[in-house]
PDB file of C-alpha atoms in Angstrom:
ATOM      1  CA  MET A 712      50.746  33.949   0.697  1.00 65.00           C
ATOM      2  CA  PRO A 713      54.223  34.089   2.224  1.00 76.00           C
ATOM      3  CA  SER A 714      55.205  37.060   4.368  1.00 90.00           C
ATOM      4  CA  GLN A 715      58.580  38.731   4.686  1.00 92.00           C
ATOM      5  CA  LEU A 716      59.045  37.097   8.086  1.00 95.00           C
ATOM      6  CA  TRP A 717      58.079  33.638   6.766  1.00 95.00           C
ATOM      7  CA  PRO A 718      58.670  33.578   2.973  1.00 94.00           C
ATOM      8  CA  TYR A 719      57.672  29.934   2.522  1.00 93.00           C
ATOM      9  CA  ILE A 720      54.473  28.212   1.444  1.00 90.00           C
ATOM     10  CA  SER A 721      54.858  25.367   3.950  1.00 92.00           C
ATOM     11  CA  PRO A 722      53.575  25.667   7.520  1.00 94.00           C
ATOM     12  CA  GLY A 723      55.864  25.140  10.506  1.00 95.00           C
ATOM     13  CA  ILE A 724      56.894  28.615  11.639  1.00 97.00           C
ATOM     14  CA  PRO A 725      59.518  28.389  14.426  1.00 96.00           C
ATOM     15  CA  ASP A 726      58.085  29.157  17.852  1.00 95.00           C
ATOM     16  CA  GLU A 727      60.487  32.018  18.507  1.00 95.00           C
ATOM     17  CA  PHE A 728      59.118  33.963  15.526  1.00 97.00           C
ATOM     18  CA  PHE A 729      55.890  34.597  17.425  1.00 97.00           C
ATOM     19  CA  GLU A 730      55.431  37.188  20.114  1.00 96.00           C
ATOM     20  CA  HIS A 731      54.048  35.536  23.227  1.00 92.00           C
ATOM     21  CA  LEU A 732      53.201  36.354  26.821  1.00 92.00           C
ATOM     22  CA  PRO A 733      54.069  34.378  29.970  1.00 90.00           C
ATOM     23  CA  GLY A 734      51.324  31.929  30.904  1.00 86.00           C
ATOM     24  CA  ILE A 735      49.416  32.253  27.632  1.00 87.00           C
ATOM     25  CA  PRO A 736      48.780  28.949  25.782  1.00 80.00           C
ATOM     26  CA  PHE A 737      51.127  28.378  22.885  1.00 87.00           C
ATOM     27  CA  SER A 738      50.820  25.591  20.310  1.00 89.00           C
ATOM     28  CA  GLN A 739      54.371  24.483  19.620  1.00 91.00           C
ATOM     29  CA  ARG A 740      55.444  23.978  16.025  1.00 94.00           C
ATOM     30  CA  GLU A 741      55.221  20.183  15.759  1.00 93.00           C
ATOM     31  CA  VAL A 742      51.857  20.042  17.529  1.00 93.00           C
ATOM     32  CA  ARG A 743      50.646  22.878  15.298  1.00 94.00           C
ATOM     33  CA  LEU A 744      51.528  20.876  12.194  1.00 95.00           C
ATOM     34  CA  LEU A 745      49.552  17.864  13.444  1.00 95.00           C
ATOM     35  CA  LEU A 746      46.588  20.056  14.312  1.00 96.00           C
ATOM     36  CA  ILE A 747      46.549  21.799  10.934  1.00 97.00           C
ATOM     37  CA  SER A 748      46.740  18.465   9.110  1.00 97.00           C
ATOM     38  CA  GLN A 749      43.711  17.225  11.071  1.00 97.00           C
ATOM     39  CA  LEU A 750      41.676  20.288  10.053  1.00 98.00           C
ATOM     40  CA  ARG A 751      41.733  19.178   6.387  1.00 97.00           C
ATOM     41  CA  LEU A 752      41.383  22.736   5.182  1.00 97.00           C
ATOM     42  CA  LYS A 753      40.000  23.808   1.836  1.00 96.00           C
ATOM     43  CA  PRO A 754      41.299  26.909   0.025  1.00 96.00           C
ATOM     44  CA  ASP A 755      38.176  28.878   0.995  1.00 96.00           C
ATOM     45  CA  SER A 756      37.439  27.309   4.393  1.00 98.00           C
ATOM     46  CA  VAL A 757      35.869  29.315   7.185  1.00 98.00           C
ATOM     47  CA  LEU A 758      37.705  28.411  10.382  1.00 98.00           C
ATOM     48  CA  TRP A 759      36.667  29.286  13.907  1.00 98.00           C
ATOM     49  CA  ASP A 760      39.631  29.008  16.289  1.00 97.00           C
ATOM     50  CA  ILE A 761      38.191  29.020  19.800  1.00 96.00           C
ATOM     51  CA  GLY A 762      40.670  29.725  22.558  1.00 92.00           C
ATOM     52  CA  ALA A 763      43.188  30.989  20.027  1.00 93.00           C
ATOM     53  CA  GLY A 764      45.786  31.934  22.657  1.00 92.00           C
ATOM     54  CA  THR A 765      48.913  33.336  21.030  1.00 95.00           C
ATOM     55  CA  GLY A 766      47.395  33.100  17.545  1.00 96.00           C
ATOM     56  CA  THR A 767      49.777  30.566  16.040  1.00 97.00           C
ATOM     57  CA  ILE A 768      47.018  28.573  14.306  1.00 97.00           C
ATOM     58  CA  PRO A 769      45.284  31.647  12.788  1.00 97.00           C
ATOM     59  CA  VAL A 770      48.633  32.915  11.484  1.00 98.00           C
ATOM     60  CA  GLU A 771      49.675  29.562   9.985  1.00 97.00           C
ATOM     61  CA  VAL A 772      46.249  28.952   8.408  1.00 98.00           C
ATOM     62  CA  GLY A 773      46.019  32.547   7.210  1.00 97.00           C
ATOM     63  CA  LEU A 774      49.313  32.169   5.340  1.00 97.00           C
ATOM     64  CA  LEU A 775      48.523  28.673   4.085  1.00 96.00           C
ATOM     65  CA  CYS A 776      45.008  29.563   2.832  1.00 96.00           C
ATOM     66  CA  PRO A 777      44.920  33.260   1.888  1.00 96.00           C
ATOM     67  CA  LYS A 778      41.341  32.900   0.528  1.00 97.00           C
ATOM     68  CA  ALA A 779      40.115  31.382   3.784  1.00 98.00           C
ATOM     69  CA  LYS A 780      38.355  33.296   6.540  1.00 98.00           C
ATOM     70  CA  ILE A 781      39.656  32.745  10.067  1.00 98.00           C
ATOM     71  CA  ILE A 782      37.846  33.927  13.178  1.00 98.00           C
ATOM     72  CA  ALA A 783      39.969  33.777  16.324  1.00 97.00           C
ATOM     73  CA  VAL A 784      37.945  33.802  19.542  1.00 96.00           C
ATOM     74  CA  GLU A 785      39.713  34.781  22.748  1.00 94.00           C
ATOM     75  CA  ARG A 786      38.162  35.934  26.020  1.00 92.00           C
ATOM     76  CA  ASP A 787      41.017  38.086  27.344  1.00 92.00           C
ATOM     77  CA  GLU A 788      41.576  41.550  25.864  1.00 94.00           C
ATOM     78  CA  GLU A 789      45.358  41.461  26.298  1.00 95.00           C
ATOM     79  CA  VAL A 790      45.566  38.056  24.609  1.00 95.00           C
ATOM     80  CA  ALA A 791      43.222  39.152  21.795  1.00 96.00           C
ATOM     81  CA  ASN A 792      45.595  42.071  21.162  1.00 97.00           C
ATOM     82  CA  LEU A 793      48.517  39.623  21.137  1.00 97.00           C
ATOM     83  CA  ILE A 794      46.815  37.652  18.330  1.00 97.00           C
ATOM     84  CA  LYS A 795      46.379  40.866  16.355  1.00 97.00           C
ATOM     85  CA  ARG A 796      50.047  41.752  16.810  1.00 97.00           C
ATOM     86  CA  ASN A 797      51.149  38.316  15.616  1.00 98.00           C
ATOM     87  CA  CYS A 798      48.902  38.613  12.563  1.00 98.00           C
ATOM     88  CA  ASP A 799      50.465  41.996  11.828  1.00 97.00           C
ATOM     89  CA  ARG A 800      53.993  40.548  12.234  1.00 97.00           C
ATOM     90  CA  PHE A 801      53.265  38.000   9.513  1.00 97.00           C
ATOM     91  CA  GLU A 802      51.173  40.346   7.322  1.00 96.00           C
ATOM     92  CA  VAL A 803      48.116  38.106   7.676  1.00 97.00           C
ATOM     93  CA  ASN A 804      44.927  39.990   6.800  1.00 96.00           C
ATOM     94  CA  ASN A 805      42.263  37.262   6.659  1.00 97.00           C
ATOM     95  CA  VAL A 806      41.955  36.826  10.437  1.00 98.00           C
ATOM     96  CA  GLU A 807      39.249  38.497  12.490  1.00 97.00           C
ATOM     97  CA  VAL A 808      39.829  38.527  16.246  1.00 97.00           C
ATOM     98  CA  ILE A 809      36.727  38.358  18.446  1.00 96.00           C
ATOM     99  CA  GLU A 810      37.021  39.105  22.135  1.00 95.00           C
ATOM    100  CA  GLY A 811      34.456  37.074  24.060  1.00 94.00           C
ATOM    101  CA  ASN A 812      33.631  33.994  26.089  1.00 92.00           C
ATOM    102  CA  ALA A 813      32.693  30.826  24.231  1.00 93.00           C
ATOM    103  CA  PRO A 814      30.133  29.453  23.836  1.00 93.00           C
ATOM    104  CA  GLU A 815      28.108  32.601  24.691  1.00 93.00           C
ATOM    105  CA  CYS A 816      29.772  34.834  22.084  1.00 94.00           C
ATOM    106  CA  LEU A 817      29.433  32.393  19.182  1.00 94.00           C
ATOM    107  CA  HIS A 818      25.947  33.569  18.189  1.00 92.00           C
ATOM    108  CA  ASP A 819      27.458  36.995  17.435  1.00 90.00           C
ATOM    109  CA  LEU A 820      29.821  35.650  14.770  1.00 93.00           C
ATOM    110  CA  GLN A 821      28.798  36.818  11.325  1.00 88.00           C
ATOM    111  CA  VAL A 822      29.802  33.766   9.287  1.00 95.00           C
ATOM    112  CA  SER A 823      29.291  30.054   9.974  1.00 95.00           C
ATOM    113  CA  PRO A 824      32.299  27.717   9.905  1.00 98.00           C
ATOM    114  CA  ASP A 825      33.054  24.547   8.010  1.00 97.00           C
ATOM    115  CA  ARG A 826      36.072  23.933  10.251  1.00 98.00           C
ATOM    116  CA  VAL A 827      36.402  24.539  13.993  1.00 98.00           C
ATOM    117  CA  CYS A 828      39.517  24.331  16.122  1.00 97.00           C
ATOM    118  CA  ILE A 829      39.033  24.277  19.897  1.00 96.00           C
ATOM    119  CA  GLU A 830      42.301  24.851  21.702  1.00 87.00           C
ATOM    120  CA  GLY A 831      40.927  25.892  25.054  1.00 69.00           C
ATOM    121  CA  GLY A 832      37.856  26.618  27.077  1.00 65.00           C
ATOM    122  CA  ARG A 833      36.885  24.999  30.328  1.00 73.00           C
ATOM    123  CA  PRO A 834      33.290  24.166  29.365  1.00 85.00           C
ATOM    124  CA  ILE A 835      34.585  22.084  26.443  1.00 91.00           C
ATOM    125  CA  GLN A 836      31.402  20.025  26.207  1.00 93.00           C
ATOM    126  CA  ASP A 837      29.248  23.166  26.064  1.00 94.00           C
ATOM    127  CA  ILE A 838      31.494  24.638  23.376  1.00 95.00           C
ATOM    128  CA  LEU A 839      31.325  21.468  21.280  1.00 95.00           C
ATOM    129  CA  GLN A 840      27.534  21.333  21.559  1.00 94.00           C
ATOM    130  CA  ALA A 841      27.293  24.978  20.490  1.00 95.00           C
ATOM    131  CA  VAL A 842      29.646  24.789  17.485  1.00 96.00           C
ATOM    132  CA  TRP A 843      27.927  21.619  16.236  1.00 96.00           C
ATOM    133  CA  HIS A 844      24.787  23.703  15.703  1.00 94.00           C
ATOM    134  CA  TYR A 845      26.634  26.014  13.289  1.00 96.00           C
ATOM    135  CA  LEU A 846      28.532  23.337  11.343  1.00 97.00           C
ATOM    136  CA  PRO A 847      27.226  22.197   7.954  1.00 95.00           C
ATOM    137  CA  SER A 848      27.049  18.551   6.993  1.00 94.00           C
ATOM    138  CA  SER A 849      30.605  17.175   6.723  1.00 94.00           C
ATOM    139  CA  GLY A 850      31.898  20.111   8.772  1.00 97.00           C
ATOM    140  CA  ARG A 851      34.928  19.182  10.860  1.00 98.00           C
ATOM    141  CA  VAL A 852      35.972  19.872  14.453  1.00 98.00           C
ATOM    142  CA  VAL A 853      39.474  19.451  15.854  1.00 98.00           C
ATOM    143  CA  ALA A 854      39.950  19.785  19.614  1.00 97.00           C
ATOM    144  CA  THR A 855      42.965  19.432  21.870  1.00 95.00           C
ATOM    145  CA  ALA A 856      43.244  17.968  25.357  1.00 93.00           C
ATOM    146  CA  ALA A 857      46.239  18.197  27.657  1.00 90.00           C
ATOM    147  CA  ASN A 858      44.941  15.734  30.253  1.00 90.00           C
ATOM    148  CA  LEU A 859      42.798  12.627  30.667  1.00 91.00           C
ATOM    149  CA  GLU A 860      39.759  14.613  31.819  1.00 92.00           C
ATOM    150  CA  GLY A 861      39.783  16.726  28.674  1.00 92.00           C
ATOM    151  CA  LEU A 862      40.263  13.645  26.504  1.00 94.00           C
ATOM    152  CA  TYR A 863      37.257  11.983  28.127  1.00 94.00           C
ATOM    153  CA  ALA A 864      35.064  15.102  27.853  1.00 94.00           C
ATOM    154  CA  ILE A 865      35.767  15.545  24.135  1.00 96.00           C
ATOM    155  CA  SER A 866      35.356  11.825  23.395  1.00 95.00           C
ATOM    156  CA  GLN A 867      32.042  11.745  25.240  1.00 95.00           C
ATOM    157  CA  SER A 868      30.822  14.829  23.376  1.00 95.00           C
ATOM    158  CA  PHE A 869      31.733  13.365  19.987  1.00 97.00           C
ATOM    159  CA  SER A 870      29.794  10.235  20.922  1.00 96.00           C
ATOM    160  CA  GLN A 871      26.715  12.209  21.998  1.00 96.00           C
ATOM    161  CA  LEU A 872      26.861  14.320  18.831  1.00 96.00           C
ATOM    162  CA  ARG A 873      27.203  11.200  16.651  1.00 96.00           C
ATOM    163  CA  ALA A 874      30.365  12.496  15.068  1.00 97.00           C
ATOM    164  CA  ILE A 875      31.837  10.348  12.308  1.00 97.00           C
ATOM    165  CA  ASN A 876      35.396   9.736  11.078  1.00 96.00           C
ATOM    166  CA  ILE A 877      36.728  10.278  14.600  1.00 96.00           C
ATOM    167  CA  GLU A 878      40.494  10.260  14.959  1.00 96.00           C
ATOM    168  CA  VAL A 879      42.653  10.601  18.068  1.00 95.00           C
ATOM    169  CA  VAL A 880      46.365  11.386  17.882  1.00 94.00           C
ATOM    170  CA  GLN A 881      48.774  11.933  20.741  1.00 93.00           C
ATOM    171  CA  SER A 882      51.912  13.857  19.926  1.00 88.00           C
ATOM    172  CA  ALA A 883      55.288  12.549  21.055  1.00 87.00           C
ATOM    173  CA  VAL A 884      57.986  14.974  19.917  1.00 87.00           C
ATOM    174  CA  ASN A 885      61.550  15.492  21.113  1.00 88.00           C
ATOM    175  CA  ARG A 886      63.796  18.387  20.150  1.00 86.00           C
ATOM    176  CA  LEU A 887      67.573  18.544  20.227  1.00 90.00           C
ATOM    177  CA  GLU A 888      68.701  21.246  22.658  1.00 89.00           C
ATOM    178  CA  THR A 889      72.098  22.491  23.747  1.00 90.00           C
ATOM    179  CA  ARG A 890      72.585  22.479  27.505  1.00 87.00           C
ATOM    180  CA  GLY A 891      75.966  23.679  28.619  1.00 86.00           C
ATOM    181  CA  PHE A 892      78.552  21.768  26.614  1.00 88.00           C
ATOM    182  CA  SER A 893      76.291  18.897  25.599  1.00 90.00           C
ATOM    183  CA  GLN A 894      73.334  18.306  23.340  1.00 92.00           C
ATOM    184  CA  THR A 895      70.300  16.435  24.595  1.00 91.00           C
ATOM    185  CA  PHE A 896      66.750  15.717  23.538  1.00 91.00           C
ATOM    186  CA  ALA A 897      63.948  17.492  25.374  1.00 87.00           C
ATOM    187  CA  ALA A 898      60.319  16.432  25.108  1.00 86.00           C
ATOM    188  CA  VAL A 899      57.659  18.803  23.797  1.00 83.00           C
ATOM    189  CA  ASP A 900      54.604  18.617  26.067  1.00 84.00           C
ATOM    190  CA  PRO A 901      52.417  15.782  24.730  1.00 86.00           C
ATOM    191  CA  ILE A 902      48.870  16.643  23.764  1.00 92.00           C
ATOM    192  CA  PHE A 903      45.839  14.760  22.484  1.00 95.00           C
ATOM    193  CA  ILE A 904      44.341  15.939  19.184  1.00 96.00           C
ATOM    194  CA  LEU A 905      40.822  14.704  18.493  1.00 97.00           C
ATOM    195  CA  SER A 906      38.899  15.257  15.275  1.00 97.00           C
ATOM    196  CA  GLY A 907      35.436  14.376  14.044  1.00 97.00           C
ATOM    197  CA  GLU A 908      32.916  15.293  11.353  1.00 97.00           C
ATOM    198  CA  LYS A 909      29.225  16.110  11.365  1.00 96.00           C
ATOM    199  CA  LEU A 910      27.012  13.524   9.717  1.00 90.00           C
ATOM    200  CA  ASP A 911      23.971  15.717   9.006  1.00 75.00           C
TER     201      ASP A 911
END
């Protein structure tokens, strides 16, 4: 359902609409759109967003799928409160914010997911192994990597878990910006987006 701040049914909220904190991960709009498309959400999906950072994905998904249940996992109290504030800004009420370290805190979550988004977390392989246990057959995981090491770790984990329908996308986005008296294109930080599904 649209909010007063974003009265549209399409995703793609401008970055500046979100409150954010210096140094806290922030999925920029174009990357967010790619990530959401890879999730292949259903109207009533249960999404775990692990390493939710600023909360851009929970907000976008919450607006896009008002009957869905989104659980945002974030280890830092200040950042968890930031997610709550962003949900309040956009009048999103189907997001539950859990403060805790993944993968240890995942066994405390009350509802199992059919979609998982992993945007952070240093022990990425441990997190993937843990969430795979909770996924149903045909459940889907989407994970991001900002460097070659992360790309390799996620790829290796998908292979070990026998994930199917694996896709890898690297974003390459440029935005027009005004600098002084001229306009130039500036690159949005590229990121790898990997997705895969559980066979059984």
